[in-house]
Amino acid sequence: MNPLSPHRPITALDQDESLFRDTVRHFAEKEIAPLVRRMDEEQRFDAALIRRLFDLGLMGIPIPPEHNGGGGTFFDSILAVETISAVDPAVGVLVDVQNTLAAAALLRWATQEQKARYLPRLATETIGAYALSEAGSGSDAFALQTLAEPSGGGYVLNGRKLWITNAREAGLFIVFATIDPEAGYKGITAFLVDRDTPGFTVGRKEDKLGIRASSTCELILDNCVLEAGQVLGEPGLGYKIAIETLNEGRIGIGAQMLGLAEGAWAHAAKYARERKQFGKPLVEFQAMQFQLAEMATDIEAARLMVYNAARLKDAGMPFRKEAAMCKYFASQVAERVASLAVEVLGGVGFVRDYPVEKLYRDAKIGKIYEGTSFMQLAAIAKTALGL
Ligand SMILES: Cc1cc2nc3c(=O)[nH]c(=O)nc-3n(C[C@H](O)[C@H](O)[C@H](O)COP(=O)(O)OP(=O)(O)OC[C@H]3O[C@@H](n4cnc5c(N)ncnc54)[C@H](O)[C@@H]3O)c2cc1C
């Protein structure tokens, strides 16, 4: 493709993007694929794989080179999440949270001092986590109860967070707490919490349906003392940081679900070519071709939506509605395509020796985290109807 063409199709990749995607794909197929089943069964990532993700620059894609990162675009992060999720959506969400939530929040809101302290670590060795949800506040995120009481020039945090992705492995947590419960959402403040901070503990890990290698844990804050310099952004600005980071993050989940659907489709198409019934390969039956064609059409639509939302974000244009739409739609496509892929494989689609069973389980989370499908529809309606 001519990179200078004013008529660049949304899904066309320029040379750098194409090279990056191919490198990530090669890595995912050669180095992640052999580990997927064991990591799913053991419910943990292979430690050497995490090291490889850092060494390949996949954990610091948008972090500028002066902080040891890759200096990539938001679209590059999306490409990485999509490509990895085609092989393992659990590794996809590790890379997604690191780049589109943790690094993105710091790049946008951190002071120069905080950036110098944390970004080189995030790019090279430290996993980040994003802690907003609590037992009583999920969709209604700003009903959170974790309290940050001002004390001695800093804050003392008390409360519990629930469902925190990457928590078992993370070294840095962006924790949302309120400095004034009476102030409602205007009291919400974001804090940068190092894992070894006294009073901070990672609690119980959830035993999940899908993305089982990805850790999802409770966080316990018990008189956790933080300095004023640990506030991200400004006191009371946490609601804005949460909303705006999640707006971007949703495109990442759209990419995770897109990749998952692509992976499921590839397994289904391969099997349909190889498996013979009634004397010929399944792919020669029109009913099979039409199912695969419908799945491919769904995937193309999801890809257009995810890529467009990401490119809008990189162009500095409004993308809130498109981000919610692409997550909403791609999570439907992932569920539909993974389900059909199980059927295309017949009996072997239902067992663990073949990868589509796992992709089917992994697909469900797309409709739940970073805002359920109902919350996406609410966001879309608000923008589309000007409410
Ligand atoms: C695997 C996993 C990883 C996660 N990772 C993180 C993370 O890293 N950080 C983090 O902060 N959180 C994380 N979460 C939490 C996740 O974002 C929440 O689970 C999600 O926002 C939904 O909240 P909830 O579970 O409390 O469900 P609820 O909010 O209780 O929703 C239950 C149901 O009610 C519906 N509902 C709620 N309100 C309305 C309404 N007004 N109108 C119509 N329907 C409504 C919802 O759509 C849903 O169907 C994770 C969750 C999971 C399962």
Coordinates of C-alpha atoms and ligand atoms in Angstrom, one line a residue:
M1 CA 0.0 0.0 0.0
N2 CA 1.2 3.5 -0.7
P3 CA 1.5 5.1 2.8
L4 CA 1.0 8.5 1.3
S5 CA -2.3 7.7 -0.3
P6 CA -5.1 9.9 1.0
H7 CA -7.4 6.9 0.4
R8 CA -6.0 4.6 3.0
P9 CA -8.5 1.8 3.8
I10 CA -9.1 1.4 7.6
T11 CA -7.9 -2.2 7.7
A12 CA -4.8 -1.6 5.5
L13 CA -1.6 -1.7 7.5
D14 CA 1.4 0.5 6.7
Q15 CA 4.8 -1.1 6.4
D16 CA 5.7 -0.6 10.1
E17 CA 2.4 -1.9 11.3
S18 CA 2.5 -4.9 9.0
L19 CA 6.1 -5.8 10.1
F20 CA 5.1 -5.4 13.8
R21 CA 2.0 -7.6 13.3
D22 CA 4.0 -10.3 11.6
T23 CA 6.6 -10.3 14.3
V24 CA 4.0 -10.6 17.0
R25 CA 2.1 -13.3 15.1
H26 CA 5.3 -15.3 14.6
F27 CA 6.1 -15.0 18.4
A28 CA 2.5 -15.9 19.4
E29 CA 2.4 -19.0 17.1
K30 CA 5.9 -20.2 18.0
E31 CA 6.2 -19.3 21.7
I32 CA 2.7 -18.8 23.2
A33 CA 0.7 -21.6 21.4
P34 CA 2.7 -24.5 22.9
L35 CA 2.0 -23.1 26.4
V36 CA -1.7 -22.3 26.1
R37 CA -3.2 -25.5 27.4
R38 CA -0.8 -25.9 30.4
M39 CA -1.2 -22.3 31.4
D40 CA -5.0 -22.6 31.2
E41 CA -5.0 -25.8 33.3
E42 CA -2.5 -24.5 35.9
Q43 CA -4.3 -21.1 36.0
R44 CA -1.0 -19.2 35.7
F45 CA 1.3 -17.7 33.1
D46 CA 4.6 -19.2 32.3
A47 CA 7.2 -17.0 34.0
A48 CA 9.6 -17.2 31.1
L49 CA 6.8 -16.1 28.7
I50 CA 6.2 -12.9 30.8
R51 CA 10.0 -12.2 30.5
R52 CA 9.8 -12.6 26.7
L53 CA 6.8 -10.2 26.5
F54 CA 9.0 -7.6 28.2
D55 CA 12.1 -8.4 26.1
L56 CA 10.1 -8.1 22.9
G57 CA 8.8 -4.7 23.9
L58 CA 5.2 -5.8 24.1
M59 CA 4.7 -4.6 27.7
G60 CA 5.7 -1.0 26.9
I61 CA 4.3 -0.4 23.4
P62 CA 3.1 3.3 23.9
I63 CA 5.9 4.2 26.4
P64 CA 8.3 6.7 24.8
P65 CA 11.9 5.5 24.0
E66 CA 13.3 8.0 26.6
H67 CA 11.5 5.8 29.2
N68 CA 12.8 2.6 27.5
G69 CA 9.5 1.9 25.8
G70 CA 8.6 1.2 22.1
G71 CA 7.2 4.7 21.3
G72 CA 4.4 3.0 19.4
T73 CA 0.9 4.2 18.6
F74 CA -2.3 3.2 20.3
F75 CA -3.1 1.3 17.1
D76 CA 0.1 -0.7 17.7
S77 CA -1.1 -1.8 21.1
I78 CA -4.4 -2.8 19.5
L79 CA -2.6 -4.9 16.8
A80 CA -0.6 -6.6 19.5
V81 CA -3.6 -7.5 21.6
E82 CA -5.5 -8.7 18.6
T83 CA -2.7 -10.9 17.3
I84 CA -1.8 -12.4 20.6
S85 CA -5.5 -13.1 21.5
A86 CA -5.9 -15.1 18.3
V87 CA -3.6 -17.6 20.1
D88 CA -4.4 -16.9 23.7
P89 CA -6.9 -14.3 24.9
A90 CA -5.5 -14.7 28.5
V91 CA -2.1 -13.4 27.4
G92 CA -4.0 -10.9 25.3
V93 CA -5.5 -9.3 28.4
L94 CA -2.2 -9.2 30.2
V95 CA -0.7 -7.2 27.3
D96 CA -3.9 -5.2 27.0
V97 CA -4.2 -4.0 30.6
Q98 CA -0.5 -3.2 30.7
N99 CA -0.6 -1.0 27.5
T100 CA -4.1 0.4 27.3
L101 CA -4.9 0.9 31.0
A102 CA -1.7 1.1 33.1
A103 CA 0.8 2.7 30.7
A104 CA -2.0 4.8 29.1
A105 CA -3.1 6.3 32.4
L106 CA 0.4 7.2 33.4
L107 CA 1.2 8.7 30.0
R108 CA -1.8 10.9 30.2
W109 CA -2.0 11.8 33.9
A110 CA 1.3 11.3 35.6
T111 CA 3.8 14.1 36.6
Q112 CA 7.2 14.1 35.0
E113 CA 8.6 12.7 38.3
Q114 CA 6.1 9.9 38.3
K115 CA 6.7 9.1 34.7
A116 CA 10.5 9.0 35.3
R117 CA 9.9 6.6 38.2
Y118 CA 7.4 4.2 36.8
L119 CA 7.4 4.2 33.0
P120 CA 10.9 2.6 32.6
R121 CA 9.8 -0.1 35.1
L122 CA 6.5 -0.7 33.2
A123 CA 8.4 -1.0 29.9
T124 CA 11.0 -3.5 31.2
E125 CA 10.0 -5.5 34.3
T126 CA 6.9 -4.4 36.2
I127 CA 3.3 -5.5 35.4
G128 CA 0.6 -2.9 36.0
A129 CA -3.0 -3.4 37.3
Y130 CA -6.0 -1.2 37.3
A131 CA -8.1 -1.4 40.4
L132 CA -11.5 0.3 40.2
S133 CA -14.2 -2.4 41.0
E134 CA -15.3 -3.5 44.4
A135 CA -17.8 -6.0 45.8
G136 CA -20.5 -3.3 45.9
S137 CA -19.5 -1.3 42.9
G138 CA -19.2 -2.8 39.4
S139 CA -21.3 -1.1 36.8
D140 CA -21.9 1.6 39.3
A141 CA -18.2 2.1 39.6
F142 CA -18.4 5.5 41.3
A143 CA -20.2 4.0 44.3
L144 CA -16.8 2.7 45.4
Q145 CA -16.2 2.6 49.2
T146 CA -12.4 2.4 49.5
L147 CA -11.4 5.4 51.6
A148 CA -8.3 7.5 51.3
E149 CA -8.1 9.7 54.4
P150 CA -5.8 12.7 54.3
S151 CA -3.1 12.2 57.0
G152 CA 0.2 13.9 57.6
G153 CA 0.5 15.4 54.2
G154 CA -0.3 12.0 52.5
Y155 CA -3.2 9.5 52.7
V156 CA -4.2 6.4 54.5
L157 CA -6.1 3.9 52.4
N158 CA -8.6 1.4 53.7
G159 CA -10.9 -0.9 51.8
R160 CA -11.1 -3.8 49.4
K161 CA -10.9 -4.1 45.6
L162 CA -12.3 -7.0 43.7
W163 CA -11.7 -8.6 40.3
I164 CA -8.3 -7.1 39.6
T165 CA -6.7 -8.4 36.5
N166 CA -2.9 -9.1 36.6
A167 CA -2.9 -8.7 40.4
R168 CA -0.9 -11.8 41.2
E169 CA 1.9 -10.7 39.0
A170 CA 1.7 -6.9 39.2
G171 CA 4.1 -4.6 40.9
L172 CA 2.2 -1.4 40.3
F173 CA -1.5 -0.8 41.0
I174 CA -3.6 2.2 40.0
V175 CA -6.1 2.2 42.9
F176 CA -9.2 4.3 42.9
A177 CA -10.4 5.5 46.3
T178 CA -12.5 8.3 47.7
I179 CA -11.0 11.1 49.7
D180 CA -14.5 12.4 50.6
P181 CA -17.5 10.0 50.4
E182 CA -19.9 13.0 50.8
A183 CA -18.5 14.5 47.6
G184 CA -19.8 11.6 45.4
Y185 CA -17.8 11.0 42.2
K186 CA -15.9 14.3 42.8
G187 CA -14.1 12.6 45.8
I188 CA -12.7 9.8 43.7
T189 CA -8.9 9.9 43.5
A190 CA -6.4 7.7 41.7
F191 CA -3.3 6.5 43.5
L192 CA -0.1 4.8 42.3
V193 CA 0.4 1.9 44.8
D194 CA 3.6 -0.2 44.8
R195 CA 3.0 -3.8 45.6
D196 CA 5.4 -3.7 48.6
T197 CA 3.6 -0.8 50.3
P198 CA 2.9 -1.7 53.9
G199 CA -0.8 -2.3 54.4
F200 CA -1.3 -3.5 50.8
T201 CA -2.0 -7.1 50.1
V202 CA -3.1 -9.1 47.1
G203 CA -5.8 -11.5 48.3
R204 CA -7.8 -14.4 47.0
K205 CA -7.6 -15.3 43.3
E206 CA -10.8 -16.2 41.4
D207 CA -11.3 -19.6 39.8
K208 CA -12.8 -18.6 36.4
L209 CA -14.7 -20.0 33.4
G210 CA -12.3 -18.5 30.9
I211 CA -9.0 -16.6 30.5
R212 CA -7.9 -18.8 33.4
A213 CA -4.2 -18.1 33.1
S214 CA -4.9 -14.4 33.7
S215 CA -5.0 -13.7 37.4
T216 CA -8.1 -12.0 38.9
C217 CA -7.7 -11.2 42.5
E218 CA -9.0 -9.2 45.5
L219 CA -6.8 -6.4 46.9
I220 CA -6.8 -5.5 50.6
L221 CA -5.9 -2.1 51.8
D222 CA -5.4 -2.0 55.5
N223 CA -4.0 1.3 56.7
C224 CA -2.0 1.6 53.6
V225 CA 0.0 4.8 53.9
L226 CA 0.8 6.7 50.8
E227 CA 2.6 10.0 50.2
A228 CA 0.9 12.9 48.4
G229 CA 3.2 12.2 45.5
Q230 CA 1.4 8.9 44.9
V231 CA -1.7 10.7 43.7
L232 CA -2.2 10.3 39.9
G233 CA -3.5 13.4 38.3
E234 CA -5.1 15.5 41.1
P235 CA -7.2 14.7 44.2
G236 CA -10.8 14.4 43.1
L237 CA -9.9 13.8 39.4
G238 CA -10.1 10.0 39.7
Y239 CA -13.5 9.8 38.1
K240 CA -12.2 11.5 35.0
I241 CA -9.1 9.3 34.9
A242 CA -11.3 6.2 35.3
I243 CA -13.7 7.1 32.6
E244 CA -11.2 8.3 30.0
T245 CA -8.8 5.4 30.5
L246 CA -11.7 2.9 30.2
N247 CA -12.9 4.6 27.0
E248 CA -9.5 3.7 25.5
G249 CA -9.4 0.3 27.2
R250 CA -12.6 -0.8 25.6
I251 CA -11.0 -0.7 22.2
G252 CA -8.4 -3.1 23.7
I253 CA -11.1 -5.5 24.8
G254 CA -12.7 -5.1 21.3
A255 CA -9.3 -6.1 19.9
Q256 CA -9.0 -9.1 22.3
M257 CA -12.4 -10.3 21.2
L258 CA -11.6 -9.7 17.5
G259 CA -8.4 -11.7 17.8
L260 CA -10.2 -14.5 19.7
A261 CA -12.8 -14.7 16.8
E262 CA -10.0 -14.8 14.2
G263 CA -8.3 -17.6 16.1
A264 CA -11.5 -19.6 16.3
W265 CA -12.2 -19.1 12.6
A266 CA -8.8 -20.2 11.6
H267 CA -9.1 -23.4 13.6
A268 CA -12.6 -24.1 12.2
A269 CA -11.5 -23.4 8.5
K270 CA -8.4 -25.7 8.9
Y271 CA -10.5 -28.5 10.4
A272 CA -13.2 -28.2 7.7
R273 CA -10.5 -28.7 5.1
E274 CA -9.0 -31.7 6.8
R275 CA -12.0 -33.6 8.1
K276 CA -13.8 -35.9 5.6
Q277 CA -17.4 -37.1 5.9
F278 CA -19.6 -38.6 3.2
G279 CA -16.4 -39.1 1.2
K280 CA -15.2 -35.5 0.9
P281 CA -13.8 -32.7 3.1
L282 CA -16.4 -30.8 5.1
V283 CA -15.4 -27.6 3.4
E284 CA -16.8 -28.9 0.1
F285 CA -20.4 -28.8 1.6
Q286 CA -22.1 -25.6 0.9
A287 CA -23.7 -25.5 4.3
M288 CA -20.2 -25.5 5.8
Q289 CA -18.9 -22.9 3.4
F290 CA -21.8 -20.6 4.2
Q291 CA -21.2 -20.9 8.0
L292 CA -17.6 -20.1 7.6
A293 CA -18.5 -17.2 5.2
E294 CA -20.9 -15.7 7.8
M295 CA -18.3 -16.0 10.5
A296 CA -15.7 -14.3 8.3
T297 CA -18.2 -11.5 7.5
D298 CA -18.8 -10.9 11.2
I299 CA -15.1 -10.8 11.9
E300 CA -14.5 -8.3 9.1
A301 CA -17.2 -6.0 10.5
A302 CA -15.7 -6.3 14.0
R303 CA -12.2 -5.5 12.6
L304 CA -13.4 -2.4 10.8
M305 CA -15.0 -1.1 14.0
V306 CA -12.0 -1.9 16.2
Y307 CA -9.4 -0.5 13.8
N308 CA -11.5 2.6 13.2
A309 CA -12.0 3.3 16.9
A310 CA -8.2 2.9 17.4
R311 CA -7.3 5.1 14.4
L312 CA -9.8 7.8 15.6
K313 CA -8.0 7.8 19.0
D314 CA -4.6 8.1 17.4
A315 CA -5.9 11.0 15.2
G316 CA -7.0 12.9 18.3
M317 CA -10.7 12.7 17.2
P318 CA -13.7 11.8 19.4
F319 CA -13.9 8.0 19.8
R320 CA -16.1 7.3 22.9
K321 CA -19.1 6.1 21.0
E322 CA -17.0 4.0 18.5
A323 CA -15.0 2.5 21.4
A324 CA -18.2 1.3 23.2
M325 CA -19.7 0.1 19.9
C326 CA -16.6 -1.9 18.9
K327 CA -16.4 -3.6 22.3
Y328 CA -20.1 -4.3 22.3
F329 CA -20.0 -5.8 18.8
A330 CA -16.7 -7.6 18.9
S331 CA -17.7 -9.4 22.1
Q332 CA -20.9 -10.6 20.4
V333 CA -18.9 -11.7 17.3
A334 CA -16.4 -13.6 19.5
E335 CA -19.1 -15.5 21.3
R336 CA -20.9 -16.3 18.1
V337 CA -17.8 -17.3 16.1
A338 CA -16.3 -19.4 19.0
S339 CA -19.6 -21.2 19.4
L340 CA -19.9 -22.0 15.7
A341 CA -16.2 -23.1 15.7
V342 CA -17.0 -25.7 18.4
E343 CA -19.8 -27.0 16.2
V344 CA -17.7 -27.0 13.0
L345 CA -15.2 -29.3 14.9
G346 CA -18.1 -31.5 16.0
G347 CA -17.1 -33.8 19.0
V348 CA -13.5 -32.7 19.0
G349 CA -14.7 -29.1 19.3
F350 CA -16.0 -30.0 22.8
V351 CA -12.8 -31.4 24.2
R352 CA -9.6 -29.9 25.5
D353 CA -7.3 -31.5 23.0
Y354 CA -8.4 -28.9 20.5
P355 CA -8.1 -25.2 21.1
V356 CA -11.7 -24.0 20.3
E357 CA -13.2 -25.3 23.5
K358 CA -11.0 -22.8 25.4
L359 CA -11.7 -19.9 23.0
Y360 CA -15.5 -20.5 23.6
R361 CA -14.9 -20.3 27.4
D362 CA -12.7 -17.2 27.0
A363 CA -15.2 -15.4 24.8
K364 CA -17.7 -14.8 27.6
I365 CA -15.6 -12.3 29.5
G366 CA -15.8 -9.8 26.6
K367 CA -19.4 -8.9 27.5
I368 CA -18.5 -8.4 31.2
Y369 CA -15.3 -6.6 32.0
E370 CA -14.5 -2.9 31.3
G371 CA -18.2 -2.3 31.3
T372 CA -20.9 -4.9 30.6
S373 CA -22.7 -4.9 27.3
F374 CA -25.6 -3.0 28.9
M375 CA -23.2 -0.3 30.0
Q376 CA -21.8 -0.1 26.5
L377 CA -25.3 0.4 25.1
A378 CA -25.9 3.1 27.8
A379 CA -22.7 4.9 26.6
I380 CA -23.7 4.5 22.9
A381 CA -27.2 5.8 23.6
K382 CA -25.9 8.8 25.5
T383 CA -23.7 9.9 22.7
A384 CA -25.8 8.9 19.7
L385 CA -29.0 10.5 21.2
G386 CA -27.1 13.4 22.7
L387 CA -28.5 12.6 26.2
Ligands
LIG1 C1 -12.2 -11.7 34.8 C2 -12.5 -10.3 35.3 C3 -11.5 -9.4 35.2 C4 -11.8 -8.1 35.7 N1 -10.8 -7.2 35.7 C5 -11.0 -6.0 36.3 C6 -9.9 -5.1 36.6 O1 -8.7 -5.3 36.2 N2 -10.2 -3.9 37.2 C7 -11.4 -3.6 37.7 O2 -11.5 -2.5 38.3 N3 -12.4 -4.4 37.5 C8 -12.3 -5.6 36.8 N4 -13.3 -6.5 36.6 C9 -14.6 -6.1 37.1 C10 -15.6 -5.8 36.0 O3 -15.3 -4.6 35.3 C11 -17.0 -5.9 36.6 O4 -17.3 -7.2 36.9 C12 -18.0 -5.3 35.6 O5 -17.9 -3.9 35.5 C13 -19.5 -5.6 36.1 O6 -19.7 -5.3 37.4 P1 -20.3 -6.4 38.4 O7 -19.6 -7.7 38.2 O8 -20.4 -5.8 39.7 O9 -21.8 -6.6 37.8 P2 -23.1 -5.7 38.1 O10 -22.7 -4.2 37.9 O11 -23.7 -6.1 39.4 O12 -24.0 -6.1 36.9 C14 -24.8 -7.3 36.9 C15 -25.7 -7.3 35.7 O13 -26.6 -6.2 35.9 C16 -26.6 -5.4 34.7 N5 -26.8 -4.0 35.1 C17 -26.1 -3.2 36.0 N6 -26.6 -2.0 36.0 C18 -27.6 -1.9 35.1 C19 -28.5 -0.9 34.6 N7 -28.4 0.3 35.1 N8 -29.3 -1.2 33.6 C20 -29.4 -2.5 33.1 N9 -28.6 -3.5 33.5 C21 -27.7 -3.2 34.5 C22 -25.2 -5.6 34.1 O14 -25.1 -5.3 32.7 C23 -25.0 -7.1 34.4 O15 -25.6 -7.8 33.4 C24 -13.1 -7.8 36.1 C25 -14.1 -8.7 36.1 C26 -13.8 -10.0 35.7 C27 -14.9 -11.0 35.8

